[in-house]
């Protein structure tokens, strides 16, 4: 079972290492994702800012068409001469001209409203969505963007006229070198349509907000636009971001579990009203070691080296099966065969020496059980009657080498096991030799073995049997001695030996005695 | 704007202001500063001469001319101030303390006016077409702002001895009608402060012309147009 256990340890370590590596990978992935996300959002924000600026310049360029129109300039100049009621004729003239010019502006760059104001800022004529300003002497002159236009500047602004508006304005000149006759102002409402156009041009998911509310949003295909609604929950907190307050652009903020945004304040008067836009990107943090499975798409899964993965998996499986077969199946089958032989009567007991590990112990216990059962049923005790079982296989003939070297101890001493008694456990209830003064066990330097040496041999034999997993219960020194006497007499008579020397050894996993005739 | 009917058969006080081209609207000046982040681009139109690129105020709404007597005056009728187009009309208002001011929102969206540092005139919404009243509490200068329109700033000057206030036309000309005989002072106001010297006027049953009041002079280090 050693290999199997070693394999289990390897599997356990590999599993732990895999978890460790997955955790590291998740952390590294999240860190890298945040960095990339931050860079992407910053890029998005800057692109949107540039697109907004470019959009304002493009629209301001379209205002030139209004500003150079002589009809408008003349009507504004005449209106500026009076602070009284506005002449309806001037209004009609201007609005017709505004409509005509507006038709030439591409739809995606068109204004939602165009106003023409005189030097005092009064609205003399207007087209489009002009309901933001009342009918009672409407004017726009207080706005800095209009004042700048009336003083010879072209510029943009972002105003909150109930809704967010992008504004561009430029002066209207009747003649070069004179004071502006008035100004023309173009307004574009920041609504979902505007956001869509901006998103299409910048490729960013974008949401505009003012006064803590989202006013418009748009996102590229595939981006969950509704997730941008979550910025409402974060708007209060972003106003505490020092970067947002001082630089006009926040750091990267994560909202919920899958959205990262960056806020940018809109330029213009709306800047101080908390108006701005947020660009968002979906983040895919790996929150657990199995989060990779959720985060991976089909392309990721296709890039996996499946042959390698399957090879490692099946290789490990095969190795484990082989080890299991060798250490589990093979001994079990062997035990099963022996058990079958026992059951069919081919053998009357199991030979523990054929087995290893726990099977040896089981075989020994089974043997004991068989013996006890037989004894209980009045049968003949196998242990008492079977000399071979008790002593192991005796050599059919004395080993000639033993006779060839007198006084040199057993020639075939190599297989003999001479275990020191002190080194053996005496915890168990072991058979003991007679309580008399016994000589020391025979040693390699003692050539002749007398009967007085047999208790030592007995003790050595018992210890060897224990080591081999054999049962020693009921095995007495008297029985042992009788057996040795019979064998000694037989060998002395057969070989004319003066003495017979007995040595303990292990044969086929079982304790056995070897008898060597000794001639003096 | 006549605050007080001085006399049915009174004479006129006629005058003008000059130098107003050198006044600067503080709101517009702040807005042109790039640090204010009020725009993404702001460029001059080269065909407009530099003299017209100075952010001088629209004096018919931003410069008030006051006619002062020698005694404190009682509050006159309520004065309506239009709120719309990014400013109030007028921007500069001079009246005796106790005069009621009615702010009338002519925009189609809300305004939230408040008096700077005035607890009794805190921020409050004024819807489309709605009106909000406030009475000048005492002598002094009061600034009114709008939380929903940062560029909207108005100044109210409480002047006890004010008999009448008017506004010049775009050329700087002004007049007071039906003024009873007597001695007066004419003073111009802009952005809550007096501008130019006070002109003394002695009136005796016939029209009197007031010498031009120079409300501002060029800056010593030279003025920049933008």
PDB file of C-alpha atoms in Angstrom, chain A residues 100-353:
ATOM      1  CA  UNK A 100     -33.496  77.857 -44.307  1.00  0.00           C
ATOM      2  CA  UNK A 101     -29.928  77.607 -43.120  1.00  0.00           C
ATOM      3  CA  UNK A 102     -30.712  74.804 -40.671  1.00  0.00           C
ATOM      4  CA  UNK A 103     -31.878  72.602 -43.518  1.00  0.00           C
ATOM      5  CA  UNK A 104     -28.347  72.465 -44.858  1.00  0.00           C
ATOM      6  CA  UNK A 105     -26.894  71.095 -41.632  1.00  0.00           C
ATOM      7  CA  UNK A 106     -26.417  67.309 -41.548  1.00  0.00           C
ATOM      8  CA  UNK A 107     -28.973  65.666 -39.245  1.00  0.00           C
ATOM      9  CA  UNK A 108     -26.376  64.301 -36.818  1.00  0.00           C
ATOM     10  CA  UNK A 109     -24.934  67.779 -36.377  1.00  0.00           C
ATOM     11  CA  UNK A 110     -28.174  69.694 -36.344  1.00  0.00           C
ATOM     12  CA  UNK A 111     -29.257  71.846 -33.438  1.00  0.00           C
ATOM     13  CA  UNK A 112     -32.294  71.270 -31.313  1.00  0.00           C
ATOM     14  CA  UNK A 113     -32.729  75.028 -31.142  1.00  0.00           C
ATOM     15  CA  UNK A 114     -31.136  78.094 -32.679  1.00  0.00           C
ATOM     16  CA  UNK A 115     -31.537  81.551 -31.161  1.00  0.00           C
ATOM     17  CA  UNK A 116     -30.695  84.926 -32.632  1.00  0.00           C
ATOM     18  CA  UNK A 117     -30.231  87.630 -30.011  1.00  0.00           C
ATOM     19  CA  UNK A 118     -29.622  91.341 -30.312  1.00  0.00           C
ATOM     20  CA  UNK A 119     -26.881  93.289 -28.528  1.00  0.00           C
ATOM     21  CA  UNK A 120     -28.940  93.345 -25.364  1.00  0.00           C
ATOM     22  CA  UNK A 121     -29.309  89.570 -25.342  1.00  0.00           C
ATOM     23  CA  UNK A 122     -32.992  89.619 -26.254  1.00  0.00           C
ATOM     24  CA  UNK A 123     -34.192  86.705 -28.336  1.00  0.00           C
ATOM     25  CA  UNK A 124     -35.302  88.280 -31.597  1.00  0.00           C
ATOM     26  CA  UNK A 125     -35.900  85.048 -33.427  1.00  0.00           C
ATOM     27  CA  UNK A 126     -35.599  81.361 -32.642  1.00  0.00           C
ATOM     28  CA  UNK A 127     -36.373  77.999 -34.169  1.00  0.00           C
ATOM     29  CA  UNK A 128     -36.600  74.477 -32.804  1.00  0.00           C
ATOM     30  CA  UNK A 129     -37.218  73.530 -29.207  1.00  0.00           C
ATOM     31  CA  UNK A 130     -37.376  77.022 -27.742  1.00  0.00           C
ATOM     32  CA  UNK A 131     -39.899  76.328 -25.033  1.00  0.00           C
ATOM     33  CA  UNK A 132     -37.157  76.505 -22.437  1.00  0.00           C
ATOM     34  CA  UNK A 133     -37.565  80.227 -22.417  1.00  0.00           C
ATOM     35  CA  UNK A 134     -40.734  82.055 -21.738  1.00  0.00           C
ATOM     36  CA  UNK A 135     -42.589  84.228 -24.167  1.00  0.00           C
ATOM     37  CA  UNK A 136     -42.389  87.280 -21.947  1.00  0.00           C
ATOM     38  CA  UNK A 137     -39.446  89.231 -23.301  1.00  0.00           C
ATOM     39  CA  UNK A 138     -37.274  86.176 -23.569  1.00  0.00           C
ATOM     40  CA  UNK A 139     -33.574  86.757 -23.476  1.00  0.00           C
ATOM     41  CA  UNK A 140     -30.294  84.920 -23.063  1.00  0.00           C
ATOM     42  CA  UNK A 141     -27.961  87.814 -22.400  1.00  0.00           C
ATOM     43  CA  UNK A 142     -27.028  86.845 -18.890  1.00  0.00           C
ATOM     44  CA  UNK A 143     -25.232  83.678 -19.870  1.00  0.00           C
ATOM     45  CA  UNK A 144     -21.490  84.137 -20.180  1.00  0.00           C
ATOM     46  CA  UNK A 145     -21.445  82.164 -23.418  1.00  0.00           C
ATOM     47  CA  UNK A 146     -23.891  84.648 -24.978  1.00  0.00           C
ATOM     48  CA  UNK A 147     -22.082  87.610 -23.485  1.00  0.00           C
ATOM     49  CA  UNK A 148     -18.845  86.334 -24.969  1.00  0.00           C
ATOM     50  CA  UNK A 149     -20.480  85.998 -28.375  1.00  0.00           C
ATOM     51  CA  UNK A 150     -21.846  89.533 -28.134  1.00  0.00           C
ATOM     52  CA  UNK A 151     -18.301  90.664 -27.373  1.00  0.00           C
ATOM     53  CA  UNK A 152     -16.689  88.973 -30.328  1.00  0.00           C
ATOM     54  CA  UNK A 153     -15.900  85.469 -29.132  1.00  0.00           C
ATOM     55  CA  UNK A 154     -16.953  82.055 -30.260  1.00  0.00           C
ATOM     56  CA  UNK A 155     -17.110  79.446 -27.537  1.00  0.00           C
ATOM     57  CA  UNK A 156     -19.103  76.593 -26.075  1.00  0.00           C
ATOM     58  CA  UNK A 157     -20.810  75.964 -22.778  1.00  0.00           C
ATOM     59  CA  UNK A 158     -22.985  73.436 -21.028  1.00  0.00           C
ATOM     60  CA  UNK A 159     -26.117  74.894 -19.507  1.00  0.00           C
ATOM     61  CA  UNK A 160     -28.885  73.410 -17.442  1.00  0.00           C
ATOM     62  CA  UNK A 161     -32.140  74.705 -18.870  1.00  0.00           C
ATOM     63  CA  UNK A 162     -34.170  72.143 -17.022  1.00  0.00           C
ATOM     64  CA  UNK A 163     -32.236  69.618 -19.071  1.00  0.00           C
ATOM     65  CA  UNK A 164     -28.597  69.528 -19.978  1.00  0.00           C
ATOM     66  CA  UNK A 165     -27.784  71.482 -23.140  1.00  0.00           C
ATOM     67  CA  UNK A 166     -24.582  71.794 -25.090  1.00  0.00           C
ATOM     68  CA  UNK A 167     -24.349  75.368 -26.305  1.00  0.00           C
ATOM     69  CA  UNK A 168     -22.226  77.100 -28.904  1.00  0.00           C
ATOM     70  CA  UNK A 169     -22.442  80.799 -29.726  1.00  0.00           C
ATOM     71  CA  UNK A 170     -20.755  83.240 -31.992  1.00  0.00           C
ATOM     72  CA  UNK A 171     -21.223  86.904 -32.926  1.00  0.00           C
ATOM     73  CA  UNK A 172     -23.258  88.117 -35.872  1.00  0.00           C
ATOM     74  CA  UNK A 173     -21.585  90.974 -37.710  1.00  0.00           C
ATOM     75  CA  UNK A 174     -23.310  93.377 -39.996  1.00  0.00           C
ATOM     76  CA  UNK A 175     -20.008  94.613 -41.298  1.00  0.00           C
ATOM     77  CA  UNK A 176     -16.414  93.872 -40.531  1.00  0.00           C
ATOM     78  CA  UNK A 177     -14.830  96.286 -38.085  1.00  0.00           C
ATOM     79  CA  UNK A 178     -18.031  97.142 -36.319  1.00  0.00           C
ATOM     80  CA  UNK A 179     -19.617  95.996 -33.107  1.00  0.00           C
ATOM     81  CA  UNK A 180     -21.470  92.732 -33.376  1.00  0.00           C
ATOM     82  CA  UNK A 181     -25.085  93.227 -34.329  1.00  0.00           C
ATOM     83  CA  UNK A 182     -26.020  90.364 -32.106  1.00  0.00           C
ATOM     84  CA  UNK A 183     -25.217  86.731 -31.684  1.00  0.00           C
ATOM     85  CA  UNK A 184     -26.464  83.397 -32.804  1.00  0.00           C
ATOM     86  CA  UNK A 185     -26.702  80.544 -30.330  1.00  0.00           C
ATOM     87  CA  UNK A 186     -27.075  76.850 -31.114  1.00  0.00           C
ATOM     88  CA  UNK A 187     -28.358  74.436 -28.504  1.00  0.00           C
ATOM     89  CA  UNK A 188     -28.217  70.663 -28.465  1.00  0.00           C
ATOM     90  CA  UNK A 189     -30.074  68.753 -25.787  1.00  0.00           C
ATOM     91  CA  UNK A 190     -28.036  66.071 -24.085  1.00  0.00           C
ATOM     92  CA  UNK A 191     -30.510  63.232 -24.370  1.00  0.00           C
ATOM     93  CA  UNK A 192     -30.300  59.548 -25.228  1.00  0.00           C
ATOM     94  CA  UNK A 193     -30.004  60.381 -28.918  1.00  0.00           C
ATOM     95  CA  UNK A 194     -27.047  62.633 -28.279  1.00  0.00           C
ATOM     96  CA  UNK A 195     -25.533  59.995 -26.009  1.00  0.00           C
ATOM     97  CA  UNK A 196     -25.969  57.370 -28.737  1.00  0.00           C
ATOM     98  CA  UNK A 197     -24.208  59.557 -31.270  1.00  0.00           C
ATOM     99  CA  UNK A 198     -21.414  60.176 -28.804  1.00  0.00           C
ATOM    100  CA  UNK A 199     -21.157  56.500 -27.935  1.00  0.00           C
ATOM    101  CA  UNK A 200     -21.022  55.567 -31.594  1.00  0.00           C
ATOM    102  CA  UNK A 201     -18.216  58.019 -32.218  1.00  0.00           C
ATOM    103  CA  UNK A 202     -16.208  57.187 -29.096  1.00  0.00           C
ATOM    104  CA  UNK A 203     -17.046  53.515 -28.644  1.00  0.00           C
ATOM    105  CA  UNK A 204     -17.652  54.125 -24.962  1.00  0.00           C
ATOM    106  CA  UNK A 205     -20.569  53.342 -22.721  1.00  0.00           C
ATOM    107  CA  UNK A 206     -21.584  56.724 -21.432  1.00  0.00           C
ATOM    108  CA  UNK A 207     -24.147  58.183 -19.067  1.00  0.00           C
ATOM    109  CA  UNK A 208     -24.807  61.859 -18.401  1.00  0.00           C
ATOM    110  CA  UNK A 209     -26.003  63.077 -15.058  1.00  0.00           C
ATOM    111  CA  UNK A 210     -26.911  66.281 -13.306  1.00  0.00           C
ATOM    112  CA  UNK A 211     -28.176  67.058  -9.844  1.00  0.00           C
ATOM    113  CA  UNK A 212     -27.815  63.438  -8.790  1.00  0.00           C
ATOM    114  CA  UNK A 213     -29.919  62.019 -11.611  1.00  0.00           C
ATOM    115  CA  UNK A 214     -28.983  60.186 -14.758  1.00  0.00           C
ATOM    116  CA  UNK A 215     -30.300  62.154 -17.708  1.00  0.00           C
ATOM    117  CA  UNK A 216     -29.087  60.219 -20.721  1.00  0.00           C
ATOM    118  CA  UNK A 217     -27.191  57.062 -21.472  1.00  0.00           C
ATOM    119  CA  UNK A 218     -25.985  54.989 -24.368  1.00  0.00           C
ATOM    120  CA  UNK A 219     -23.675  52.056 -24.781  1.00  0.00           C
ATOM    121  CA  UNK A 220     -22.152  49.996 -27.543  1.00  0.00           C
ATOM    122  CA  UNK A 221     -23.854  46.798 -28.568  1.00  0.00           C
ATOM    123  CA  UNK A 222     -23.416  44.061 -26.008  1.00  0.00           C
ATOM    124  CA  UNK A 223     -22.988  46.410 -23.074  1.00  0.00           C
ATOM    125  CA  UNK A 224     -25.805  46.222 -20.520  1.00  0.00           C
ATOM    126  CA  UNK A 225     -26.971  49.824 -20.741  1.00  0.00           C
ATOM    127  CA  UNK A 226     -29.218  49.510 -17.722  1.00  0.00           C
ATOM    128  CA  UNK A 227     -26.207  48.835 -15.548  1.00  0.00           C
ATOM    129  CA  UNK A 228     -25.293  52.486 -16.046  1.00  0.00           C
ATOM    130  CA  UNK A 229     -28.317  53.343 -13.933  1.00  0.00           C
ATOM    131  CA  UNK A 230     -26.260  52.212 -10.973  1.00  0.00           C
ATOM    132  CA  UNK A 231     -24.221  55.392 -11.104  1.00  0.00           C
ATOM    133  CA  UNK A 232     -27.095  57.162  -9.371  1.00  0.00           C
ATOM    134  CA  UNK A 233     -26.215  55.302  -6.194  1.00  0.00           C
ATOM    135  CA  UNK A 234     -22.633  56.462  -6.441  1.00  0.00           C
ATOM    136  CA  UNK A 235     -23.044  60.110  -7.387  1.00  0.00           C
ATOM    137  CA  UNK A 236     -23.156  61.313  -3.806  1.00  0.00           C
ATOM    138  CA  UNK A 237     -19.954  59.510  -2.997  1.00  0.00           C
ATOM    139  CA  UNK A 238     -18.044  60.661  -6.040  1.00  0.00           C
ATOM    140  CA  UNK A 239     -18.404  64.255  -4.936  1.00  0.00           C
ATOM    141  CA  UNK A 240     -16.060  63.359  -2.098  1.00  0.00           C
ATOM    142  CA  UNK A 241     -13.382  62.200  -4.503  1.00  0.00           C
ATOM    143  CA  UNK A 242     -10.546  64.786  -4.365  1.00  0.00           C
ATOM    144  CA  UNK A 243      -9.557  64.121  -7.970  1.00  0.00           C
ATOM    145  CA  UNK A 244     -13.119  64.639  -9.098  1.00  0.00           C
ATOM    146  CA  UNK A 245     -13.413  67.906  -7.210  1.00  0.00           C
ATOM    147  CA  UNK A 246     -10.040  69.344  -8.153  1.00  0.00           C
ATOM    148  CA  UNK A 247      -9.256  67.856 -11.544  1.00  0.00           C
ATOM    149  CA  UNK A 248     -12.763  67.236 -12.748  1.00  0.00           C
ATOM    150  CA  UNK A 249     -12.200  63.530 -13.247  1.00  0.00           C
ATOM    151  CA  UNK A 250     -12.609  60.808 -10.666  1.00  0.00           C
ATOM    152  CA  UNK A 251     -10.549  57.748 -10.139  1.00  0.00           C
ATOM    153  CA  UNK A 252     -11.798  54.352 -11.226  1.00  0.00           C
ATOM    154  CA  UNK A 253     -14.816  53.378  -9.173  1.00  0.00           C
ATOM    155  CA  UNK A 254     -16.375  49.965  -8.979  1.00  0.00           C
ATOM    156  CA  UNK A 255     -20.140  49.869  -8.645  1.00  0.00           C
ATOM    157  CA  UNK A 256     -21.726  46.596  -7.737  1.00  0.00           C
ATOM    158  CA  UNK A 257     -19.921  43.470  -8.757  1.00  0.00           C
ATOM    159  CA  UNK A 258     -19.477  43.998 -12.450  1.00  0.00           C
ATOM    160  CA  UNK A 259     -19.328  47.666 -13.339  1.00  0.00           C
ATOM    161  CA  UNK A 260     -16.401  50.050 -13.233  1.00  0.00           C
ATOM    162  CA  UNK A 261     -16.888  53.706 -14.069  1.00  0.00           C
ATOM    163  CA  UNK A 262     -15.004  56.948 -14.230  1.00  0.00           C
ATOM    164  CA  UNK A 263     -16.757  60.251 -13.759  1.00  0.00           C
ATOM    165  CA  UNK A 264     -15.860  63.462 -15.558  1.00  0.00           C
ATOM    166  CA  UNK A 265     -17.403  66.831 -14.897  1.00  0.00           C
ATOM    167  CA  UNK A 266     -18.861  68.555 -17.902  1.00  0.00           C
ATOM    168  CA  UNK A 267     -17.233  71.837 -18.875  1.00  0.00           C
ATOM    169  CA  UNK A 268     -19.365  74.933 -18.759  1.00  0.00           C
ATOM    170  CA  UNK A 269     -21.759  76.436 -16.297  1.00  0.00           C
ATOM    171  CA  UNK A 270     -23.009  72.938 -15.539  1.00  0.00           C
ATOM    172  CA  UNK A 271     -19.572  72.160 -14.090  1.00  0.00           C
ATOM    173  CA  UNK A 272     -20.489  73.816 -10.823  1.00  0.00           C
ATOM    174  CA  UNK A 273     -23.932  72.200 -10.841  1.00  0.00           C
ATOM    175  CA  UNK A 274     -22.495  68.719 -10.514  1.00  0.00           C
ATOM    176  CA  UNK A 275     -23.200  67.792 -14.105  1.00  0.00           C
ATOM    177  CA  UNK A 276     -20.968  65.326 -15.828  1.00  0.00           C
ATOM    178  CA  UNK A 277     -20.709  62.085 -17.616  1.00  0.00           C
ATOM    179  CA  UNK A 278     -19.601  58.654 -16.594  1.00  0.00           C
ATOM    180  CA  UNK A 279     -17.951  56.146 -18.848  1.00  0.00           C
ATOM    181  CA  UNK A 280     -18.384  52.551 -17.841  1.00  0.00           C
ATOM    182  CA  UNK A 281     -16.950  49.187 -18.579  1.00  0.00           C
ATOM    183  CA  UNK A 282     -18.053  45.812 -17.424  1.00  0.00           C
ATOM    184  CA  UNK A 283     -15.533  44.286 -15.073  1.00  0.00           C
ATOM    185  CA  UNK A 284     -15.124  40.559 -14.698  1.00  0.00           C
ATOM    186  CA  UNK A 285     -13.365  39.994 -11.417  1.00  0.00           C
ATOM    187  CA  UNK A 286     -12.718  36.421 -10.400  1.00  0.00           C
ATOM    188  CA  UNK A 287     -14.228  36.230  -6.957  1.00  0.00           C
ATOM    189  CA  UNK A 288     -13.462  32.578  -6.330  1.00  0.00           C
ATOM    190  CA  UNK A 289     -11.185  29.919  -7.704  1.00  0.00           C
ATOM    191  CA  UNK A 290     -14.056  28.620  -9.773  1.00  0.00           C
ATOM    192  CA  UNK A 291     -14.860  32.100 -11.029  1.00  0.00           C
ATOM    193  CA  UNK A 292     -12.646  31.457 -14.025  1.00  0.00           C
ATOM    194  CA  UNK A 293     -15.300  29.127 -15.357  1.00  0.00           C
ATOM    195  CA  UNK A 294     -17.856  31.929 -15.276  1.00  0.00           C
ATOM    196  CA  UNK A 295     -15.468  34.519 -16.637  1.00  0.00           C
ATOM    197  CA  UNK A 296     -14.238  32.409 -19.523  1.00  0.00           C
ATOM    198  CA  UNK A 297     -15.964  32.686 -22.847  1.00  0.00           C
ATOM    199  CA  UNK A 298     -16.001  30.175 -25.678  1.00  0.00           C
ATOM    200  CA  UNK A 299     -12.828  31.571 -27.147  1.00  0.00           C
ATOM    201  CA  UNK A 300     -11.021  31.145 -23.843  1.00  0.00           C
ATOM    202  CA  UNK A 301     -12.212  27.582 -23.586  1.00  0.00           C
ATOM    203  CA  UNK A 302     -11.092  26.856 -27.131  1.00  0.00           C
ATOM    204  CA  UNK A 303      -7.598  28.053 -26.337  1.00  0.00           C
ATOM    205  CA  UNK A 304      -7.146  25.449 -23.616  1.00  0.00           C
ATOM    206  CA  UNK A 305      -4.737  22.613 -24.541  1.00  0.00           C
ATOM    207  CA  UNK A 306      -7.197  19.826 -24.046  1.00  0.00           C
ATOM    208  CA  UNK A 307      -4.761  17.038 -25.077  1.00  0.00           C
ATOM    209  CA  UNK A 308      -2.411  18.129 -22.323  1.00  0.00           C
ATOM    210  CA  UNK A 309      -5.193  18.406 -19.763  1.00  0.00           C
ATOM    211  CA  UNK A 310      -6.707  15.066 -20.687  1.00  0.00           C
ATOM    212  CA  UNK A 311      -3.282  13.461 -20.934  1.00  0.00           C
ATOM    213  CA  UNK A 312      -2.342  14.534 -17.445  1.00  0.00           C
ATOM    214  CA  UNK A 313      -5.722  13.532 -16.060  1.00  0.00           C
ATOM    215  CA  UNK A 314      -5.780  10.098 -17.669  1.00  0.00           C
ATOM    216  CA  UNK A 315      -2.087   9.546 -16.956  1.00  0.00           C
ATOM    217  CA  UNK A 316      -2.644  10.231 -13.292  1.00  0.00           C
ATOM    218  CA  UNK A 317      -5.710   8.034 -13.334  1.00  0.00           C
ATOM    219  CA  UNK A 318      -3.832   5.197 -14.979  1.00  0.00           C
ATOM    220  CA  UNK A 319      -0.940   5.473 -12.576  1.00  0.00           C
ATOM    221  CA  UNK A 320      -3.305   5.383  -9.633  1.00  0.00           C
ATOM    222  CA  UNK A 321      -5.122   2.373 -11.072  1.00  0.00           C
ATOM    223  CA  UNK A 322      -1.871   0.516 -11.651  1.00  0.00           C
ATOM    224  CA  UNK A 323      -0.761   1.154  -8.112  1.00  0.00           C
ATOM    225  CA  UNK A 324      -4.130   0.157  -6.809  1.00  0.00           C
ATOM    226  CA  UNK A 325      -4.017  -3.019  -8.916  1.00  0.00           C
ATOM    227  CA  UNK A 326      -0.587  -3.962  -7.710  1.00  0.00           C
ATOM    228  CA  UNK A 327      -1.140  -3.196  -4.091  1.00  0.00           C
ATOM    229  CA  UNK A 328      -4.766  -3.974  -3.650  1.00  0.00           C
ATOM    230  CA  UNK A 329      -6.192  -6.144  -6.401  1.00  0.00           C
ATOM    231  CA  UNK A 330      -3.267  -8.552  -6.798  1.00  0.00           C
ATOM    232  CA  UNK A 331      -2.921  -9.441  -3.074  1.00  0.00           C
ATOM    233  CA  UNK A 332      -6.665  -9.633  -2.756  1.00  0.00           C
ATOM    234  CA  UNK A 333      -6.937 -12.012  -5.651  1.00  0.00           C
ATOM    235  CA  UNK A 334      -4.108 -14.089  -4.262  1.00  0.00           C
ATOM    236  CA  UNK A 335      -5.841 -14.220  -0.932  1.00  0.00           C
ATOM    237  CA  UNK A 336      -9.064 -15.074  -2.669  1.00  0.00           C
ATOM    238  CA  UNK A 337      -7.378 -17.987  -4.471  1.00  0.00           C
ATOM    239  CA  UNK A 338      -5.943 -19.310  -1.242  1.00  0.00           C
ATOM    240  CA  UNK A 339      -9.266 -18.871   0.465  1.00  0.00           C
ATOM    241  CA  UNK A 340     -10.879 -20.806  -2.370  1.00  0.00           C
ATOM    242  CA  UNK A 341      -8.311 -23.579  -1.966  1.00  0.00           C
ATOM    243  CA  UNK A 342      -9.085 -23.667   1.717  1.00  0.00           C
ATOM    244  CA  UNK A 343     -12.784 -23.786   1.035  1.00  0.00           C
ATOM    245  CA  UNK A 344     -12.451 -26.604  -1.479  1.00  0.00           C
ATOM    246  CA  UNK A 345     -10.268 -28.650   0.849  1.00  0.00           C
ATOM    247  CA  UNK A 346      -7.127 -28.462  -1.223  1.00  0.00           C
ATOM    248  CA  UNK A 347      -5.413 -27.099   1.850  1.00  0.00           C
ATOM    249  CA  UNK A 348      -6.491 -27.350   5.447  1.00  0.00           C
ATOM    250  CA  UNK A 349      -5.058 -23.991   6.362  1.00  0.00           C
ATOM    251  CA  UNK A 350      -3.688 -20.805   4.897  1.00  0.00           C
ATOM    252  CA  UNK A 351      -0.040 -20.168   4.685  1.00  0.00           C
ATOM    253  CA  UNK A 352       0.530 -16.684   6.096  1.00  0.00           C
ATOM    254  CA  UNK A 353       3.965 -16.556   4.584  1.00  0.00           C
TER     255      UNK A 353
END
